[in-house]
Tab-separated table of C-alpha atoms and ligand atoms in Angstrom:
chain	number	residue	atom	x	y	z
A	1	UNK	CA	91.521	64.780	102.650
A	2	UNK	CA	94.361	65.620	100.623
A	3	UNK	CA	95.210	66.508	96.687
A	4	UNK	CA	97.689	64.300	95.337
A	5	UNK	CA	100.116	65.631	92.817
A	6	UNK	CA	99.157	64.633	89.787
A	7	UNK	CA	95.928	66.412	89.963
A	8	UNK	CA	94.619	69.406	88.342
A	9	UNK	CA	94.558	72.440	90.140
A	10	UNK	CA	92.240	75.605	88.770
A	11	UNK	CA	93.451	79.289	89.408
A	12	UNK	CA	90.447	82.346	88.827
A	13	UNK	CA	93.142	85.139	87.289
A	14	UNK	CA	95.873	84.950	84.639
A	15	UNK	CA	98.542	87.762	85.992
A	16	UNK	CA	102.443	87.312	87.890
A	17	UNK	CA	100.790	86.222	90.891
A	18	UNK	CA	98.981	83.416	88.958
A	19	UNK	CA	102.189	82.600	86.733
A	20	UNK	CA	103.960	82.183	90.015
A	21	UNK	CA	101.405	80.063	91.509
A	22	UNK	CA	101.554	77.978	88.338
A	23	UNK	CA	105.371	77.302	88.685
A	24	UNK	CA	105.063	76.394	91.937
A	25	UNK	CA	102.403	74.108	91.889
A	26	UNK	CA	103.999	71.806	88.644
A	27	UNK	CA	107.694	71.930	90.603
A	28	UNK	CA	105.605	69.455	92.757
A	29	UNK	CA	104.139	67.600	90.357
A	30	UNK	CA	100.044	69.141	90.150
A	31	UNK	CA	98.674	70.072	86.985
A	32	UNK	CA	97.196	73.847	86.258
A	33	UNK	CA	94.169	75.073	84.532
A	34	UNK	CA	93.986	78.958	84.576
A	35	UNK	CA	90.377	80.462	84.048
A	36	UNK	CA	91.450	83.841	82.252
A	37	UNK	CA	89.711	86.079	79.893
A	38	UNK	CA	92.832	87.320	78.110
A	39	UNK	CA	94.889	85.820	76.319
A	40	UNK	CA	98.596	85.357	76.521
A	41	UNK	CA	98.733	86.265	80.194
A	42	UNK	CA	101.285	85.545	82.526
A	43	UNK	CA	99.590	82.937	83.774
A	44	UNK	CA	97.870	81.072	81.131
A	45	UNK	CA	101.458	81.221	79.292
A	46	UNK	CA	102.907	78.254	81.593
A	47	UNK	CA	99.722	76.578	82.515
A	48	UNK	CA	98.674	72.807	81.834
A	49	UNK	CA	95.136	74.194	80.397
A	50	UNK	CA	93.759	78.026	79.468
A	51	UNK	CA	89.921	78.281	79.634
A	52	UNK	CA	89.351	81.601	77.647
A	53	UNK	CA	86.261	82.835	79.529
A	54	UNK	CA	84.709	85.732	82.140
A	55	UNK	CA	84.993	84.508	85.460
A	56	UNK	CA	81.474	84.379	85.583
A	57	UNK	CA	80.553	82.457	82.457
A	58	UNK	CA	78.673	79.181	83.916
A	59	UNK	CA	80.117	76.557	81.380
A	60	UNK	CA	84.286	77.770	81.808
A	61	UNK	CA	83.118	77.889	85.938
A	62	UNK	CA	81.337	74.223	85.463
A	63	UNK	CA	84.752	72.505	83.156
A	64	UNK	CA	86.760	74.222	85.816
A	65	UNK	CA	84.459	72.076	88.708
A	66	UNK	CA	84.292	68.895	87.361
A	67	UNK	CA	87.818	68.708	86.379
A	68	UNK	CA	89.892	70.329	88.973
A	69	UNK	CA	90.183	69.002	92.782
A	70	UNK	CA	90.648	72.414	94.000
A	71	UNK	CA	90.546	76.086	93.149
A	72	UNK	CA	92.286	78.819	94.063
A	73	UNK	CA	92.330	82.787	93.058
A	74	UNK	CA	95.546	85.192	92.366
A	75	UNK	CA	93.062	87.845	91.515
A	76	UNK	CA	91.298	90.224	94.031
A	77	UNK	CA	88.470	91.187	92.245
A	78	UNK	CA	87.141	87.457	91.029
A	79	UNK	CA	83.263	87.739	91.783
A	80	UNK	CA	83.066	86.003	95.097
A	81	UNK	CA	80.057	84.178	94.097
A	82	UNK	CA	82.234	82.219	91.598
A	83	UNK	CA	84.337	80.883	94.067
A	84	UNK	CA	80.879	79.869	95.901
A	85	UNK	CA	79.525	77.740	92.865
A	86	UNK	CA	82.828	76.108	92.360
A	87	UNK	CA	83.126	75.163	95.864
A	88	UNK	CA	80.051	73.211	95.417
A	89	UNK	CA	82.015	70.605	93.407
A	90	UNK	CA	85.661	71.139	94.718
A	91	UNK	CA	87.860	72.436	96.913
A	92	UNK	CA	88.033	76.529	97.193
A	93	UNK	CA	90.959	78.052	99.002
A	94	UNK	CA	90.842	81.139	100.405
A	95	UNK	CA	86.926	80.772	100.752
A	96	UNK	CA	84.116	83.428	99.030
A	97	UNK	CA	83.309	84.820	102.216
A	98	UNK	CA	86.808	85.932	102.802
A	99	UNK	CA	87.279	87.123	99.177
A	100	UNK	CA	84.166	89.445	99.354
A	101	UNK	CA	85.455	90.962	102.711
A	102	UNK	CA	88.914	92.105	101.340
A	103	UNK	CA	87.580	93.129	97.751
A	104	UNK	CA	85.207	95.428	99.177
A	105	UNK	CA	86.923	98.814	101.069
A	106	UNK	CA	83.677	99.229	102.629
A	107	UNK	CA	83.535	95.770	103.941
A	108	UNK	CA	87.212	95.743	104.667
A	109	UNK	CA	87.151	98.663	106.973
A	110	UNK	CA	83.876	97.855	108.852
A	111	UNK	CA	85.117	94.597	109.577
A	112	UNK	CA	88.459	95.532	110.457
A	113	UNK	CA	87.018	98.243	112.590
A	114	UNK	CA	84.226	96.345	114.303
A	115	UNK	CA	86.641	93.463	115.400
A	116	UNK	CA	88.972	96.162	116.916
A	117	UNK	CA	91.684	96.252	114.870
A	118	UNK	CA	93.318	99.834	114.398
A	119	UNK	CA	93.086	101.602	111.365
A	120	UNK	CA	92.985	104.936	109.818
A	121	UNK	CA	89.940	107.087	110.646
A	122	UNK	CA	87.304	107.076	107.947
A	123	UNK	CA	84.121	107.465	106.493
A	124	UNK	CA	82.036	105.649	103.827
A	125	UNK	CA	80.828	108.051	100.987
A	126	UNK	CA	77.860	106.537	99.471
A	127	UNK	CA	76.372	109.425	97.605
A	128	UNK	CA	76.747	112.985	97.262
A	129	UNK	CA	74.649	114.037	100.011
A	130	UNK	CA	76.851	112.322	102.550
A	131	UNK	CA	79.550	114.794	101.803
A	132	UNK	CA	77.417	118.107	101.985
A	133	UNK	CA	74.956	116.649	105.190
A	134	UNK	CA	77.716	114.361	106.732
A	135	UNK	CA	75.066	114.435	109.141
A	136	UNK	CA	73.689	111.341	107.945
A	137	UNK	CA	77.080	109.539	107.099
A	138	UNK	CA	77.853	106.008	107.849
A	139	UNK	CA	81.172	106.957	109.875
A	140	UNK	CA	82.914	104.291	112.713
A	141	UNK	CA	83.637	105.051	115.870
A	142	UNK	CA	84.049	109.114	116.378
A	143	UNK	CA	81.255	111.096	114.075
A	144	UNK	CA	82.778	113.837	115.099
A	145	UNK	CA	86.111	113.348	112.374
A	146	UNK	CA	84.454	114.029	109.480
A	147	UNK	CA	85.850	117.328	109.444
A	148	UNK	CA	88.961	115.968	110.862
A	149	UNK	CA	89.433	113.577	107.879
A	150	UNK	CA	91.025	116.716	105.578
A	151	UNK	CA	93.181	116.193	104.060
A	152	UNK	CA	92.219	112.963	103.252
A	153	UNK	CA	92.330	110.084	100.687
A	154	UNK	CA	88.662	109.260	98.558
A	155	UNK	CA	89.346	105.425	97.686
A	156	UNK	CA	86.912	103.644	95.458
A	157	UNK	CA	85.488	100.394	97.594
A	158	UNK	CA	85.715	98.407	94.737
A	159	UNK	CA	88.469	97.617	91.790
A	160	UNK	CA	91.189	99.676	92.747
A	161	UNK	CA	95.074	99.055	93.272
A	162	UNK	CA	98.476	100.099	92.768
A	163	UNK	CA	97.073	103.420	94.141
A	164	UNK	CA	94.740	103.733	90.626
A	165	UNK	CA	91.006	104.603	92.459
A	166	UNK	CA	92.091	106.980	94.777
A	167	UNK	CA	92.419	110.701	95.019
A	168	UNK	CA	93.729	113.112	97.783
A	169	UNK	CA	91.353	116.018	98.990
A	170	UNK	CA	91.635	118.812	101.018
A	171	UNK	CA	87.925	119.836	101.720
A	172	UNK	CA	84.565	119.291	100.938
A	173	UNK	CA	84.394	120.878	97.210
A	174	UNK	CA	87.514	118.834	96.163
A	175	UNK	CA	85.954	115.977	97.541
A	176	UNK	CA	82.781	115.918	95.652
A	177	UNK	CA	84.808	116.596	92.652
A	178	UNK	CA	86.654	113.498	93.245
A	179	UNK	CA	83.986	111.318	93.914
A	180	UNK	CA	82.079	112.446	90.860
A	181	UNK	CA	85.585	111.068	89.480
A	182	UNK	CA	84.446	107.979	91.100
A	183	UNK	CA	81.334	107.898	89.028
A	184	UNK	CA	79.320	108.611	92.760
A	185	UNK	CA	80.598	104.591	93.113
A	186	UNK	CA	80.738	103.596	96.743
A	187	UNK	CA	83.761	105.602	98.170
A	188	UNK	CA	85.535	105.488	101.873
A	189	UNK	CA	87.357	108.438	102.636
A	190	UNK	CA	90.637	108.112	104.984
A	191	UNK	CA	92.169	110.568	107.109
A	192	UNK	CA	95.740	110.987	105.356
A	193	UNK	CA	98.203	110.075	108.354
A	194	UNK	CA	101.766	110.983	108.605
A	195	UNK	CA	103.577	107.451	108.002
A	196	UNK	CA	107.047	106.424	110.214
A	197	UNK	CA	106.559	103.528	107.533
A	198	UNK	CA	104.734	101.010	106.106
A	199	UNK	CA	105.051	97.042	106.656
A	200	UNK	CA	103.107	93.910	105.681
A	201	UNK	CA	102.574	90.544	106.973
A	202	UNK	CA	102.273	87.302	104.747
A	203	UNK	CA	100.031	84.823	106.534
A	204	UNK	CA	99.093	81.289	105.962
A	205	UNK	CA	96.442	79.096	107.181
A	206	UNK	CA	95.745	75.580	106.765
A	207	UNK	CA	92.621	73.850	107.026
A	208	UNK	CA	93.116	72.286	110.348
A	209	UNK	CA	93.915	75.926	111.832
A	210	UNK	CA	97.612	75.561	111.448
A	211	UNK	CA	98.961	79.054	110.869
A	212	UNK	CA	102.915	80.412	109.869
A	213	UNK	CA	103.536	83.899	109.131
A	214	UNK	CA	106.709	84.918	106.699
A	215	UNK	CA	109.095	87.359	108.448
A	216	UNK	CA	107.639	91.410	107.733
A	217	UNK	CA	108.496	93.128	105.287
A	218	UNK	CA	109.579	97.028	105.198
A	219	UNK	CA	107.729	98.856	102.255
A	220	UNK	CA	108.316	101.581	100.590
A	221	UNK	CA	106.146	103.195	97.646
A	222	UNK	CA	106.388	105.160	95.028
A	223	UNK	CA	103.522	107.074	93.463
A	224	UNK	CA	101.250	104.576	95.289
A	225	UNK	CA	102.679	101.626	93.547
A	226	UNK	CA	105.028	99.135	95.743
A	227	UNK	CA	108.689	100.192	94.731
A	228	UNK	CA	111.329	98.153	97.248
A	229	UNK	CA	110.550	95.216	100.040
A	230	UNK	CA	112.929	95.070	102.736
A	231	UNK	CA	113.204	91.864	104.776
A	232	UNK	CA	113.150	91.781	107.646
A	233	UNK	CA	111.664	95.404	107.918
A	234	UNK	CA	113.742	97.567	110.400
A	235	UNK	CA	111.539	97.832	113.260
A	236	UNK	CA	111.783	97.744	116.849
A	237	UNK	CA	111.165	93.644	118.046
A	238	UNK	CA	107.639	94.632	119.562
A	239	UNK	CA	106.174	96.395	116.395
A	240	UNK	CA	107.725	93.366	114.574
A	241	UNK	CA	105.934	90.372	116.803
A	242	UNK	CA	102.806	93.064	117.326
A	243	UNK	CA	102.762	93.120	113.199
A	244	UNK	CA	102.712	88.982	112.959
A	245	UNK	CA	100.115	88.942	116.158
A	246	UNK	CA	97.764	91.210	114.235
A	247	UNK	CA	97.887	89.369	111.081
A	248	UNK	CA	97.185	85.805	112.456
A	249	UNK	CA	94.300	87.235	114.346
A	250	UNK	CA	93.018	89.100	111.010
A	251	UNK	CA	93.513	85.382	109.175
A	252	UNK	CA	91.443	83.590	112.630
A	253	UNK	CA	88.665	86.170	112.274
A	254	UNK	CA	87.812	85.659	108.717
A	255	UNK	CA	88.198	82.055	109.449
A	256	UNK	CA	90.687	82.409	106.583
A	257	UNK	CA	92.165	79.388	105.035
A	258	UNK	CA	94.643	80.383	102.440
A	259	UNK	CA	97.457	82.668	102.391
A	260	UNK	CA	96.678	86.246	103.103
A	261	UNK	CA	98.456	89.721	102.799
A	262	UNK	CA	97.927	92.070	106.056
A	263	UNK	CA	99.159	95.807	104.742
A	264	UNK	CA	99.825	97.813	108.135
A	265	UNK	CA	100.782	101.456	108.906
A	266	UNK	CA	103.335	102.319	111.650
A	267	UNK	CA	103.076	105.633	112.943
A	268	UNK	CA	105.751	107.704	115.040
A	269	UNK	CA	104.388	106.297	118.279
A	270	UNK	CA	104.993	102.574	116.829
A	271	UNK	CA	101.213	102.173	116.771
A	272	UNK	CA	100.180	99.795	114.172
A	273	UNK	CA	96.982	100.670	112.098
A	274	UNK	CA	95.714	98.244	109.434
A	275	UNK	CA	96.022	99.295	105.672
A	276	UNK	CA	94.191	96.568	103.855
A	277	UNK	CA	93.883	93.252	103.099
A	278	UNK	CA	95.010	90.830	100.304
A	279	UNK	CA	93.247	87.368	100.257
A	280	UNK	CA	95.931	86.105	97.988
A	281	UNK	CA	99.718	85.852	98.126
A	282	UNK	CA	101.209	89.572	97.063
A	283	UNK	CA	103.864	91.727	95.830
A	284	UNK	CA	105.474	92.090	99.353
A	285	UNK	CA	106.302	88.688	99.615
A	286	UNK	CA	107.565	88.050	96.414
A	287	UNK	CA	110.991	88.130	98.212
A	288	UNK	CA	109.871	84.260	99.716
A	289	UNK	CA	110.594	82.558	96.457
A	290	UNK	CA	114.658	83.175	97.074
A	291	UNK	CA	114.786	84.174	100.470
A	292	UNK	CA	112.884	81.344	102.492
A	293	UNK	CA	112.648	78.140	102.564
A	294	UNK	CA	109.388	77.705	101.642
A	295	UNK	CA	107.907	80.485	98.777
A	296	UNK	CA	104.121	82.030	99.266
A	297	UNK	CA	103.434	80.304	96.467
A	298	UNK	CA	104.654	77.222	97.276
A	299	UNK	CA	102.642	77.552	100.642
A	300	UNK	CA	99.189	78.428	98.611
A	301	UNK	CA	99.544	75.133	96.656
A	302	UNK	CA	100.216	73.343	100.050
A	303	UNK	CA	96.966	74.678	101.712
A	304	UNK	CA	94.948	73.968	98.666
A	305	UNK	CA	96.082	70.964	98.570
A	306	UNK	CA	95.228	70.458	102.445
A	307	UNK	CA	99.303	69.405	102.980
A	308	UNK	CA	101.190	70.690	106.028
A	309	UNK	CA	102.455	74.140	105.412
A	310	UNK	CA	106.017	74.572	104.395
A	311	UNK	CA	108.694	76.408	106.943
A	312	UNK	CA	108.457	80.674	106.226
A	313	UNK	CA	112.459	80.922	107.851
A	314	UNK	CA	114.372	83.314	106.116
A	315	UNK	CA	117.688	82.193	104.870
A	316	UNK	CA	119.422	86.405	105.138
A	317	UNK	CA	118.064	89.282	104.313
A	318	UNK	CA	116.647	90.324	100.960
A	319	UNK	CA	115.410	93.450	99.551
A	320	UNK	CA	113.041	93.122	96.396
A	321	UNK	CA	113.019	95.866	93.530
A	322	UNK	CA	110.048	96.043	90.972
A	323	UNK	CA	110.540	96.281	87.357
A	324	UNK	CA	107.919	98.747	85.942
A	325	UNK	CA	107.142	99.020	82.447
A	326	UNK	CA	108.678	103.003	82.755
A	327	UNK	CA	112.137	100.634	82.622
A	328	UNK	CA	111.283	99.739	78.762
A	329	UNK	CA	110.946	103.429	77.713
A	330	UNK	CA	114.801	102.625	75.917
A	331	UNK	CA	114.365	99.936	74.326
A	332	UNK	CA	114.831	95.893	76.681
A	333	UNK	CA	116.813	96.425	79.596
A	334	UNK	CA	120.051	96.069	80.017
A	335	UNK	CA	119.836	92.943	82.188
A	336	UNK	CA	123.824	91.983	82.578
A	337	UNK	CA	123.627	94.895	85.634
A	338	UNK	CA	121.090	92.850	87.325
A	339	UNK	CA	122.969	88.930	87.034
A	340	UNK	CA	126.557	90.474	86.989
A	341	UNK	CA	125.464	89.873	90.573
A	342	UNK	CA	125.907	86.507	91.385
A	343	UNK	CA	123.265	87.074	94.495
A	344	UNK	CA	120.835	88.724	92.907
A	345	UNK	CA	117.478	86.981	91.612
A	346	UNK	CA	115.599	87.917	88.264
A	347	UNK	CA	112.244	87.426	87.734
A	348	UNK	CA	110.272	88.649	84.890
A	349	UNK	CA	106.460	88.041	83.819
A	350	UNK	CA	106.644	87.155	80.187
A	351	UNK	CA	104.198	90.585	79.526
A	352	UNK	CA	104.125	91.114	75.773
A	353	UNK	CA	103.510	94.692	76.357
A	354	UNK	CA	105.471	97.639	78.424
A	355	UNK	CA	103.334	100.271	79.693
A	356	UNK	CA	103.277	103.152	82.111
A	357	UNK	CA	102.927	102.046	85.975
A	358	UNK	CA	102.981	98.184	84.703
A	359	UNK	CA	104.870	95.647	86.905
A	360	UNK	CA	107.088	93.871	84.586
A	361	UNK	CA	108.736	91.633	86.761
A	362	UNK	CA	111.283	92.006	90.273
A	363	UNK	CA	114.622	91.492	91.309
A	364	UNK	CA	115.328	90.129	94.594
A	365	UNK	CA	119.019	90.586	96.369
A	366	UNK	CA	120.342	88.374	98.691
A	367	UNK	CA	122.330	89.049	101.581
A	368	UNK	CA	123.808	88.903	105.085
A	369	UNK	CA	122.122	92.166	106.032
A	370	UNK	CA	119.132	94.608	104.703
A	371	UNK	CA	121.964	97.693	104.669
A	372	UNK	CA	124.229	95.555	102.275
A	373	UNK	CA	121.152	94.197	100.558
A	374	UNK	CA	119.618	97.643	100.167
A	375	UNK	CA	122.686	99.488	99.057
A	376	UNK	CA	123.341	96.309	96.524
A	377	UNK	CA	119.483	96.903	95.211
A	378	UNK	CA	119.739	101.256	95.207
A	379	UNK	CA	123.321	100.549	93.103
A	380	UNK	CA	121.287	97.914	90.430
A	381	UNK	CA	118.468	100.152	90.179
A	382	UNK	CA	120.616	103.446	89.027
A	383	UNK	CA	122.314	101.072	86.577
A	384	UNK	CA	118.891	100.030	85.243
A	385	UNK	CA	117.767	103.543	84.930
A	386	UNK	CA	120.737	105.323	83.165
B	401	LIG	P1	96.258	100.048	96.856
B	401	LIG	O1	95.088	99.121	96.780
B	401	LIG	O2	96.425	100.833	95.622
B	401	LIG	O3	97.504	99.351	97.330
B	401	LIG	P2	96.352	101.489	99.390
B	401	LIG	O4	95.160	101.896	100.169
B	401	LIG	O5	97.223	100.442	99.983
B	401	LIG	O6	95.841	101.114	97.939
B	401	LIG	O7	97.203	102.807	99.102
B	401	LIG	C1	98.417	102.788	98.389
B	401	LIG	C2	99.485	103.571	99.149
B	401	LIG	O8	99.072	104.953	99.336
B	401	LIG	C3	99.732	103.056	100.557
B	401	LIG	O9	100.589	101.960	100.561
B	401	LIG	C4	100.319	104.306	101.201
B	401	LIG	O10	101.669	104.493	100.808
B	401	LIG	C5	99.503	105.431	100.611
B	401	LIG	N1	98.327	105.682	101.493
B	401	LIG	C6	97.118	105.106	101.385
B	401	LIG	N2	96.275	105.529	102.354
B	401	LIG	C7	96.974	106.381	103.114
B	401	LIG	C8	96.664	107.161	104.292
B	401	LIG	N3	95.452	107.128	104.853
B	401	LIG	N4	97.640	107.950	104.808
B	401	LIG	C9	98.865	108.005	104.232
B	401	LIG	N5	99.227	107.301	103.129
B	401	LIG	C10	98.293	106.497	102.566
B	402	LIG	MG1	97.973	98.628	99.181
């Protein structure tokens, strides 16, 4: 059964990814209540309705029920069981049990691992005796790595991104100091692995099973937050298909139904080990909204919606450039060096405030190939920064 326009979608999370979500769902004519508990976010800025509440609070999660036909998320961390009371009375794309899988490092990695799906060699850290008696530490497949995972990377299983949560050690007294940085919270720690690069995979899946992925995307980072997108990524054809293979299997696993993120590694011998998991649309495929036909947005309101998903082809190549709030240091950019270019996309979040680290907004350049597209983006940035 499908949502008509007309209707009133609900979105758990007020940030760019909801804002983006928004647009795209009124450009086809649905309505959009955003639960949020802040105020003049991105999100809640161009919505139909704002329900000022936690994402737990019973009577927001109950108005958001009875008068939305489905619900959606844009924010990792929305308590799973929230999504499992509201799908009671509506429709709830991607579903709770996917959500707690992919909020939870823990849960991520176990599942990833038990399926058979490569990723970096870890351990779970639940408490301090696990690092001085690894002995008796949850660890997958080879025990015999704990040792082996130095110098490594402590990531907190729950709340972190943009590289905030995490801390690199080199040995067992650096890594108890970290995780007492963790407040002794649940902790896996990851072997850190020389990268040949990084890529992700934007998948979709409908209801019925139908499943698209959008063309990879190259990534490159900069103090752990996403810096530049390159589309397509430039990799050989087999890590490419073996990249969009992986992620639809991922999405059939979880029995996803939604559009999900699939961060990989690639490593010198073009193996591909899995990163992590987004159960929402993300950063890396920001580039869809002016480089394919159909945006990751636009295909997130289709699947709620339980319409047929939209075509992921790529009309060129595109390389997307985030705007961090480091930009505003000066004073507003100076944005006549970004749409001097008549190629060149602008999109910007409507955040009141600047800070540190803070994605601001992205520019995305269009054009007949990544090396013109990247040497456009490289020139724009420098003219940003000086
Ligand atoms: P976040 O949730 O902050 O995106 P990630 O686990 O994706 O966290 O880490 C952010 C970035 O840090 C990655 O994209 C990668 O560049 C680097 N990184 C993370 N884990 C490893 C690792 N095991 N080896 C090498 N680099 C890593
Ligand atoms: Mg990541």
């Amino acid at each position: 059964m499908s949502i008509k326009p007309g209707a009133m979608l609900g979105l758990l999370g007020g940030g760019q990814l909801g804002r983006m979500f928004t647009m795209a769902a009124q450009s086809m004519g649905y309505r959009v209540t955003v639960l949020d508990p802040a105020d003049g976010g991105p999100a809640s800025s161009v919505a139909d309705r704002h329900l000022h509440a936690d994402y737990l609070d019973s009577d927001a999660l109950r108005e958001l029920g009875s008068t939305c036909a489905g619900v959606t998320t844009e924010f990792e961390n929305v308590p799973a069981e929230s999504l499992r009371t509201l799908a009671e009375p509506c429709v709830v794309s991607p579903a709770a049990s996917s959500v707690a899988v992919a909020q939870n490092r823990i849960l991520e990695k176990n599942f990833l691992a038990a399926n058979g799906f490569g990723v970096a060699p870890y351990a779970v850290i639940q408490n301090s005796s696990n690092i001085h008696n690894p002995d008796g530490i949850i660890q997958q497949k080879r025990p015999e790595l704990f040792p082996g995972l130095f110098p490594g990377i402590l990531k907190i299983s729950r709340f972190g991104y943009d590289g905030k949560g995490q801390a690199r050690v080199s040995n067992p007294a650096e890594l108890d100091t970290a995780f007492i940085g963790m407040n002794r919270e649940p902790c896996v720690l990851e072997k850190l692995l020389p990268l040949e690069s990084e890529v992700s995979v934007i998948v979709s899946r409908g209801f019925d099973g139908e499943v698209a992925t959008f063309p990879v995307s190259e990534n490159q980072h900069r103090d752990g937050i996403l810096d530049t997108s390159i589309i397509p990524a430039r990799a050989s054809p087999a890590i490419i298909q073996n990249a969009r293979d992986i992620a639809v299997r991922v999405a059939e696993k979880l029995d996803y139904r939604g559009v999900l993120c699939v961060e990989f590694f690639v490593l010198a011998d073009g193996r591909l080990l899995v990163n992590e998991i987004a159960p929402r649309p993300h950063n890396s495929g920001h580039y869809s909204i002016d480089a394919c036909v159909t945006s990751q947005f636009e295909q997130q309101v289709r699947i709620l919606c339980g319409m047929p998903l939209g075509s992921t082809a790529m009309h060129g190549a595109a390389v997307m450039v985030n705007l961090l709030g480091d930009l505003w240091q000066g004073g507003e950019p100076k944005w006549e060096q970004v749409l001097r270019h008549p190629c060149v996309k602008l999109h910007l979040y409507g955040k009141l405030e600047a800070r540190h680290g803070r994605k601001m907004g992205h520019y995305t350049v269009l054009a007949e190939s990544t090396e013109a597209a990247l040497q456009l983006a490289l020139e724009i940035k420098q003219s940003l920064e000086c």
